[in-house]
């Protein structure tokens, strides 16, 4: 099962995130094999927080030249977006409690991702929809570095929403087989 989860995430990362240039900073670490995809087998929040801690420690302890970022897949729980979204509060507290604030941060992706004040089928939600619930562990130093060298960083979300709005039905089936297959 882990192999299929990882394959699903790699497809999403390569075809959606990088292929549609949703994150202009993802291609280089992916090409350099500095993106880790880990699968949590947790079935309760405590076990998931322990897995998260292990991945945060691993990322923190590994030089960025070897490992830039980690995607932690959560296939056995948090299928409901509201539950996942509530769990993100615990994630933020965990990062703060263990002293990673300012060093590492966690971004969120989910199969049912829905931005506030949007309808569930709003195309903009596709920018954060992934085949599995994910916690994306990022280095803040790396983010600051790329943001300092990227023009018009504030236009990325709007640009990404326009990209999603422009996808044909066939594009959606190809890029998001879990949702439109």
Coordinates of N, CA and C in Angstrom, one line a residue:
X1 N 0.8 -1.2 0.0 CA 0.0 0.0 0.0 C 0.9 1.3 0.0
X2 N 2.0 1.3 0.8 CA 2.8 2.4 0.8 C 3.3 2.8 -0.6
X3 N 3.7 1.8 -1.4 CA 4.2 2.1 -2.7 C 3.1 2.8 -3.6
X4 N 1.9 2.4 -3.5 CA 0.8 3.1 -4.2 C 0.6 4.5 -3.7
X5 N 0.6 4.7 -2.4 CA 0.5 6.1 -1.8 C 1.6 7.0 -2.3
X6 N 2.8 6.5 -2.3 CA 4.0 7.2 -2.7 C 3.8 7.5 -4.2
X7 N 3.4 6.6 -5.0 CA 3.3 6.8 -6.5 C 2.2 7.8 -6.7
X8 N 1.1 7.8 -6.0 CA 0.0 8.8 -6.1 C 0.6 10.2 -5.8
X9 N 1.3 10.3 -4.8 CA 1.9 11.6 -4.4 C 2.9 12.1 -5.4
X10 N 3.8 11.2 -5.9 CA 4.7 11.6 -6.9 C 4.0 12.1 -8.2
X11 N 3.0 11.4 -8.6 CA 2.2 11.8 -9.8 C 1.7 13.2 -9.5
X12 N 1.0 13.4 -8.4 CA 0.5 14.7 -8.0 C 1.6 15.8 -8.0
X13 N 2.7 15.5 -7.4 CA 3.8 16.4 -7.3 C 4.4 16.8 -8.6
X14 N 4.6 15.8 -9.5 CA 5.2 16.0 -10.8 C 4.3 16.6 -11.8
X15 N 3.0 16.2 -11.8 CA 2.1 16.6 -12.8 C 1.3 17.9 -12.4
X16 N 1.0 18.0 -11.1 CA 0.2 19.1 -10.7 C 1.0 20.2 -10.1
X17 N 1.7 19.9 -9.0 CA 2.5 21.0 -8.3 C 3.6 21.5 -9.2
X18 N 4.4 20.6 -9.8 CA 5.5 21.1 -10.7 C 5.0 21.3 -12.1
X19 N 4.2 20.3 -12.6 CA 3.8 20.4 -14.0 C 3.0 21.6 -14.3
X20 N 2.1 22.1 -13.4 CA 1.3 23.3 -13.6 C 2.0 24.5 -13.0
X21 N 3.2 24.3 -12.4 CA 4.0 25.4 -11.8 C 3.3 26.1 -10.7
X22 N 2.5 25.3 -9.9 CA 1.8 25.9 -8.8 C 2.8 26.3 -7.7
X23 N 3.8 25.6 -7.6 CA 4.9 26.1 -6.6 C 6.2 26.2 -7.5
X24 N 6.6 27.4 -7.8 CA 7.7 27.6 -8.6 C 9.1 27.2 -8.0
X25 N 9.0 26.8 -6.7 CA 10.2 26.4 -6.0 C 10.4 24.9 -5.8
X26 N 9.4 24.1 -6.3 CA 9.4 22.7 -6.1 C 10.2 21.9 -7.1
X27 N 10.4 22.4 -8.3 CA 11.1 21.6 -9.3 C 12.5 21.2 -9.0
X28 N 13.3 22.2 -8.5 CA 14.7 22.0 -8.3 C 14.9 20.9 -7.2
X29 N 14.3 21.0 -6.0 CA 14.6 20.0 -5.0 C 14.1 18.6 -5.4
X30 N 13.0 18.6 -6.2 CA 12.5 17.3 -6.7 C 13.5 16.7 -7.7
X31 N 13.9 17.5 -8.6 CA 14.9 17.1 -9.6 C 16.2 16.6 -8.9
X32 N 16.6 17.2 -7.8 CA 17.8 16.9 -7.1 C 17.6 15.8 -6.0
X33 N 16.4 15.2 -6.0 CA 16.0 14.1 -5.1 C 16.1 14.5 -3.6
X34 N 15.7 15.8 -3.3 CA 15.8 16.3 -2.0 C 14.4 16.5 -1.4
X35 N 13.4 15.7 -1.9 CA 12.0 15.7 -1.4 C 11.8 14.3 -0.9
X36 N 11.4 14.2 0.4 CA 11.2 13.0 1.1 C 9.6 12.8 1.1
X37 N 9.2 11.6 0.8 CA 7.8 11.3 0.9 C 7.7 10.1 2.0
X38 N 7.1 10.4 3.1 CA 7.0 9.4 4.2 C 5.5 9.1 4.4
X39 N 5.2 7.9 4.8 CA 3.9 7.5 5.0 C 3.7 7.2 6.5
X40 N 2.7 7.8 7.1 CA 2.4 7.5 8.5 C 1.3 6.4 8.6
X41 N 1.5 5.5 9.5 CA 0.5 4.4 9.6 C -0.3 4.7 10.9
X42 N -0.2 5.9 11.4 CA -1.0 6.3 12.6 C -2.5 6.1 12.4
X43 N -3.1 5.8 13.5 CA -4.6 5.7 13.4 C -5.2 6.5 14.5
X44 N -4.4 7.2 15.3 CA -4.9 8.2 16.3 C -3.9 9.4 16.3
X45 N -4.5 10.5 16.9 CA -3.7 11.7 16.8 C -2.4 11.7 17.5
X46 N -2.3 10.9 18.6 CA -1.0 10.8 19.4 C 0.0 10.2 18.5
X47 N -0.3 9.1 17.9 CA 0.6 8.4 17.0 C 1.0 9.3 15.8
X48 N 0.1 10.0 15.3 CA 0.4 10.9 14.2 C 1.3 12.0 14.6
X49 N 1.1 12.6 15.8 CA 2.0 13.6 16.3 C 3.4 13.0 16.5
X50 N 3.5 11.8 16.9 CA 4.8 11.2 17.1 C 5.5 11.0 15.8
X51 N 4.7 10.6 14.7 CA 5.3 10.4 13.4 C 5.8 11.8 12.9
X52 N 4.9 12.8 13.1 CA 5.3 14.2 12.7 C 6.5 14.6 13.4
X53 N 6.7 14.4 14.7 CA 7.9 14.8 15.4 C 9.1 14.1 14.8
X54 N 9.0 12.8 14.5 CA 10.1 12.1 13.9 C 10.5 12.7 12.6
X55 N 9.6 13.0 11.8 CA 9.9 13.6 10.5 C 10.4 15.1 10.6
X56 N 9.9 15.8 11.6 CA 10.5 17.2 11.8 C 11.9 17.1 12.3
X57 N 12.2 16.1 13.2 CA 13.6 15.9 13.7 C 14.5 15.5 12.5
X58 N 14.0 14.6 11.7 CA 14.8 14.1 10.5 C 15.1 15.2 9.6
X59 N 14.1 16.1 9.3 CA 14.3 17.2 8.4 C 15.3 18.2 9.1
X60 N 15.1 18.5 10.3 CA 15.9 19.4 11.0 C 17.4 19.0 11.1
X61 N 17.6 17.7 11.3 CA 18.9 17.1 11.5 C 19.6 16.8 10.2
X62 N 19.0 16.9 9.1 CA 19.6 16.6 7.8 C 19.9 17.9 7.0
X63 N 21.1 18.1 6.5 CA 21.4 19.3 5.8 C 20.4 19.5 4.6
X64 N 20.1 20.8 4.3 CA 19.2 21.1 3.2 C 19.8 20.6 1.9
X65 N 21.1 20.5 1.8 CA 21.7 20.0 0.6 C 21.4 18.6 0.3
X66 N 21.0 17.8 1.3 CA 20.6 16.4 1.2 C 19.0 16.3 1.2
X67 N 18.4 17.1 2.0 CA 16.9 17.0 2.1 C 16.3 18.4 2.3
X68 N 15.5 18.8 1.3 CA 14.9 20.1 1.4 C 13.6 20.1 2.1
X69 N 12.8 19.1 1.8 CA 11.4 19.2 2.3 C 10.8 17.7 2.5
X70 N 9.8 17.6 3.3 CA 9.2 16.3 3.5 C 7.7 16.4 3.3
X71 N 7.1 15.4 2.7 CA 5.7 15.3 2.6 C 5.3 14.0 3.4
X72 N 4.5 14.2 4.4 CA 4.1 13.2 5.3 C 2.6 12.8 4.9
X73 N 2.4 11.6 4.4 CA 1.1 11.1 4.0 C 0.4 10.5 5.2
X74 N -0.9 10.7 5.2 CA -1.7 10.2 6.3 C -2.9 9.4 5.8
X75 N -2.7 8.2 5.4 CA -3.7 7.4 4.7 C -4.8 6.8 5.6
X76 N -4.5 6.6 6.9 CA -5.3 5.9 7.8 C -6.2 6.7 8.7
X77 N -6.2 8.0 8.5 CA -7.0 8.9 9.3 C -7.1 10.3 8.7
X78 N -8.0 11.1 9.3 CA -8.2 12.5 8.9 C -8.7 12.6 7.4
X79 N -9.5 11.6 7.0 CA -10.1 11.6 5.7 C -11.1 12.8 5.6
X80 N -11.8 13.2 6.6 CA -12.7 14.3 6.6 C -11.9 15.6 6.8
X81 N -12.2 16.5 5.8 CA -11.4 17.8 5.9 C -11.6 18.6 7.1
X82 N -12.8 18.6 7.7 CA -13.0 19.3 8.9 C -12.1 18.8 10.1
X83 N -12.0 17.4 10.2 CA -11.2 16.8 11.2 C -9.7 17.1 10.9
X84 N -9.3 17.0 9.7 CA -7.9 17.4 9.3 C -7.6 18.8 9.6
X85 N -8.5 19.7 9.3 CA -8.3 21.1 9.6 C -8.2 21.4 11.1
X86 N -9.0 20.7 11.9 CA -8.9 20.9 13.3 C -7.6 20.3 13.8
X87 N -7.1 19.3 13.2 CA -5.8 18.7 13.7 C -4.7 19.6 13.4
X88 N -4.8 20.5 12.4 CA -3.7 21.4 12.1 C -3.4 22.4 13.3
X89 N -4.4 22.6 14.1 CA -4.1 23.4 15.3 C -3.1 22.7 16.2
X90 N -3.3 21.4 16.4 CA -2.4 20.6 17.2 C -1.0 20.6 16.5
X91 N -0.9 20.5 15.2 CA 0.3 20.6 14.5 C 1.1 21.9 14.8
X92 N 0.4 23.0 14.7 CA 1.0 24.3 15.0 C 1.5 24.3 16.4
X93 N 0.8 23.8 17.4 CA 1.2 23.8 18.8 C 2.4 22.9 18.9
X94 N 2.4 21.8 18.2 CA 3.5 20.8 18.3 C 4.8 21.5 17.8
X95 N 4.7 22.2 16.7 CA 5.9 22.9 16.1 C 6.4 23.9 17.1
X96 N 5.5 24.7 17.7 CA 5.9 25.7 18.7 C 6.5 25.1 19.9
X97 N 5.8 24.0 20.4 CA 6.2 23.4 21.7 C 7.6 22.8 21.6
X98 N 8.0 22.3 20.5 CA 9.3 21.6 20.4 C 10.3 22.5 19.8
X99 N 10.0 23.8 19.7 CA 11.0 24.8 19.3 C 11.4 24.9 17.8
X100 N 10.5 24.4 17.0 CA 10.8 24.5 15.5 C 10.2 25.8 14.9
X101 N 9.5 26.6 15.7 CA 9.0 27.8 15.1 C 10.1 28.7 14.7
X102 N 10.1 29.2 13.5 CA 11.1 30.0 12.9 C 12.1 29.2 12.2
X103 N 12.1 27.8 12.4 CA 13.0 26.9 11.6 C 12.2 26.1 10.6
X104 N 11.1 25.5 11.1 CA 10.3 24.7 10.2 C 8.9 25.1 10.3
X105 N 8.1 24.9 9.2 CA 6.7 25.1 9.2 C 6.0 24.0 8.5
X106 N 4.7 23.9 8.7 CA 3.9 22.8 8.1 C 2.8 23.4 7.2
X107 N 2.8 23.0 6.0 CA 1.7 23.4 5.0 C 0.8 22.3 4.9
X108 N -0.4 22.6 4.4 CA -1.5 21.5 4.4 C -2.0 21.3 3.0
X109 N -2.3 20.0 2.7 CA -2.9 19.6 1.5 C -3.8 18.4 1.8
X110 N -4.9 18.3 1.2 CA -5.9 17.3 1.5 C -6.8 17.1 0.3
X111 N -7.3 15.8 0.1 CA -8.2 15.5 -1.0 C -9.5 16.4 -1.0
X112 N -10.0 16.8 0.1 CA -11.2 17.6 0.2 C -10.9 19.1 0.5
X113 N -9.7 19.5 0.3 CA -9.3 20.9 0.8 C -10.3 21.9 0.3
X114 N -10.7 22.8 1.2 CA -11.6 23.8 0.9 C -11.2 25.1 1.6
X115 N -10.9 26.1 0.8 CA -10.6 27.4 1.4 C -11.8 28.0 2.0
X116 N -11.6 28.8 3.0 CA -12.8 29.5 3.7 C -13.5 30.3 2.6
X117 N -14.8 30.4 2.8 CA -15.7 31.2 2.0 C -15.7 30.7 0.5
X118 N -15.4 29.5 0.2 CA -15.6 28.9 -1.1 C -16.5 27.7 -1.1
X119 N -17.1 27.5 -2.2 CA -17.9 26.3 -2.4 C -17.0 25.1 -2.5
X120 N -17.5 23.9 -2.2 CA -16.6 22.7 -2.3 C -16.1 22.4 -3.7
X121 N -16.8 22.8 -4.7 CA -16.4 22.6 -6.1 C -15.7 23.8 -6.7
X122 N -15.3 24.7 -5.9 CA -14.6 25.9 -6.4 C -13.3 25.5 -7.0
X123 N -13.0 25.8 -8.3 CA -11.7 25.4 -8.9 C -10.5 25.8 -8.1
X124 N -10.5 26.9 -7.3 CA -9.4 27.3 -6.6 C -8.9 26.3 -5.5
X125 N -9.9 25.5 -5.0 CA -9.6 24.5 -4.0 C -8.6 23.5 -4.5
X126 N -8.6 23.3 -5.9 CA -7.7 22.3 -6.4 C -6.2 22.6 -6.2
X127 N -5.9 23.8 -5.9 CA -4.5 24.2 -5.7 C -3.9 23.5 -4.5
X128 N -4.8 23.1 -3.5 CA -4.3 22.5 -2.3 C -4.9 21.1 -2.1
X129 N -5.4 20.5 -3.2 CA -6.0 19.2 -3.1 C -4.9 18.2 -3.6
X130 N -4.7 17.2 -2.7 CA -3.7 16.1 -3.0 C -4.4 14.8 -2.9
X131 N -3.8 13.7 -3.4 CA -4.5 12.4 -3.4 C -4.7 11.8 -2.0
X132 N -3.9 12.3 -1.1 CA -4.0 11.8 0.3 C -3.8 13.0 1.3
X133 N -4.4 12.9 2.5 CA -4.1 14.0 3.4 C -2.6 14.0 3.6
X134 N -2.0 15.3 3.6 CA -0.6 15.5 3.7 C -0.3 16.6 4.6
X135 N 0.9 16.4 5.3 CA 1.5 17.5 6.0 C 2.8 17.8 5.3
X136 N 3.0 19.0 4.8 CA 4.2 19.4 4.0 C 5.1 20.1 5.0
X137 N 6.3 19.5 5.3 CA 7.3 20.1 6.2 C 8.3 20.9 5.4
X138 N 8.4 22.2 5.8 CA 9.2 23.1 5.0 C 10.2 23.8 5.9
X139 N 11.4 24.1 5.4 CA 12.4 24.9 6.1 C 12.1 26.4 5.8
X140 N 12.1 27.1 6.9 CA 11.8 28.5 6.8 C 12.9 29.3 6.1
X141 N 14.2 28.9 6.4 CA 15.3 29.6 5.7 C 15.2 29.4 4.2
X142 N 14.9 28.2 3.8 CA 14.8 28.0 2.3 C 13.7 28.8 1.7
X143 N 12.6 28.9 2.4 CA 11.4 29.7 2.0 C 11.8 31.2 1.8
X144 N 12.5 31.7 2.9 CA 12.9 33.1 2.8 C 13.9 33.3 1.7
X145 N 14.7 32.4 1.4 CA 15.7 32.5 0.3 C 15.0 32.6 -1.0
X146 N 14.1 31.7 -1.3 CA 13.5 31.7 -2.6 C 12.5 32.8 -2.7
X147 N 11.8 33.2 -1.6 CA 10.9 34.3 -1.7 C 11.6 35.6 -2.0
X148 N 12.8 35.8 -1.5 CA 13.6 37.0 -1.7 C 14.0 37.1 -3.2
X149 N 14.0 36.0 -3.9 CA 14.5 36.0 -5.3 C 13.4 35.8 -6.3
X150 N 12.2 35.8 -5.8 CA 11.0 35.5 -6.7 C 10.2 36.8 -6.9
X151 N 10.1 37.3 -8.1 CA 9.3 38.5 -8.3 C 7.8 38.2 -8.1
X152 N 7.1 39.2 -7.6 CA 5.7 39.1 -7.5 C 5.1 37.9 -6.8
X153 N 5.7 37.6 -5.6 CA 5.3 36.4 -4.9 C 3.8 36.4 -4.5
X154 N 3.3 37.6 -4.3 CA 1.9 37.8 -3.9 C 0.9 37.4 -5.0
X155 N 1.4 37.3 -6.3 CA 0.5 37.0 -7.4 C 0.4 35.5 -7.6
X156 N 1.2 34.6 -6.9 CA 1.1 33.2 -7.1 C -0.3 32.6 -6.8
X157 N -0.9 32.9 -5.7 CA -2.2 32.3 -5.4 C -3.3 32.6 -6.5
X158 N -3.3 33.9 -6.9 CA -4.3 34.3 -8.0 C -4.0 33.6 -9.3
X159 N -2.7 33.5 -9.6 CA -2.3 32.9 -10.8 C -2.6 31.4 -10.8
X160 N -2.4 30.7 -9.6 CA -2.8 29.3 -9.5 C -4.3 29.1 -9.6
X161 N -5.1 30.0 -9.1 CA -6.5 29.8 -9.2 C -7.0 30.0 -10.6
X162 N -6.4 30.9 -11.3 CA -6.7 31.1 -12.8 C -6.3 29.8 -13.6
X163 N -5.2 29.2 -13.2 CA -4.8 27.9 -13.9 C -5.8 26.9 -13.6
X164 N -6.3 26.7 -12.4 CA -7.3 25.7 -12.1 C -8.6 26.0 -12.8
X165 N -9.0 27.2 -12.9 CA -10.2 27.6 -13.6 C -10.1 27.3 -15.1
X166 N -8.9 27.3 -15.6 CA -8.7 27.1 -17.1 C -8.6 25.6 -17.5
X167 N -8.6 24.7 -16.5 CA -8.4 23.3 -16.8 C -9.7 22.8 -17.5
X168 N -9.5 22.0 -18.5 CA -10.6 21.3 -19.2 C -11.0 20.1 -18.3
X169 N -12.1 19.5 -18.6 CA -12.6 18.3 -17.9 C -11.6 17.2 -18.1
X170 N -11.0 17.1 -19.3 CA -10.0 16.1 -19.6 C -8.7 16.3 -18.7
X171 N -8.3 17.6 -18.7 CA -7.1 17.9 -17.8 C -7.4 17.5 -16.4
X172 N -8.6 17.8 -15.9 CA -8.9 17.5 -14.5 C -8.9 16.0 -14.3
X173 N -9.4 15.2 -15.2 CA -9.3 13.7 -15.1 C -7.9 13.2 -15.1
X174 N -7.1 13.8 -15.9 CA -5.7 13.3 -16.0 C -4.9 13.7 -14.8
X175 N -5.0 15.0 -14.4 CA -4.2 15.5 -13.3 C -4.7 15.1 -11.9
X176 N -6.0 14.9 -11.8 CA -6.6 14.6 -10.5 C -7.5 13.3 -10.6
X177 N -6.8 12.2 -10.9 CA -7.6 11.0 -11.2 C -8.4 10.5 -9.9
X178 N -8.0 10.9 -8.7 CA -8.7 10.5 -7.5 C -10.0 11.2 -7.4
X179 N -10.2 12.4 -8.0 CA -11.3 13.2 -7.8 C -12.2 13.2 -9.1
X180 N -11.6 13.1 -10.3 CA -12.4 13.2 -11.5 C -12.2 12.0 -12.4
X181 N -11.6 10.9 -11.9 CA -11.4 9.7 -12.6 C -12.5 8.9 -13.0

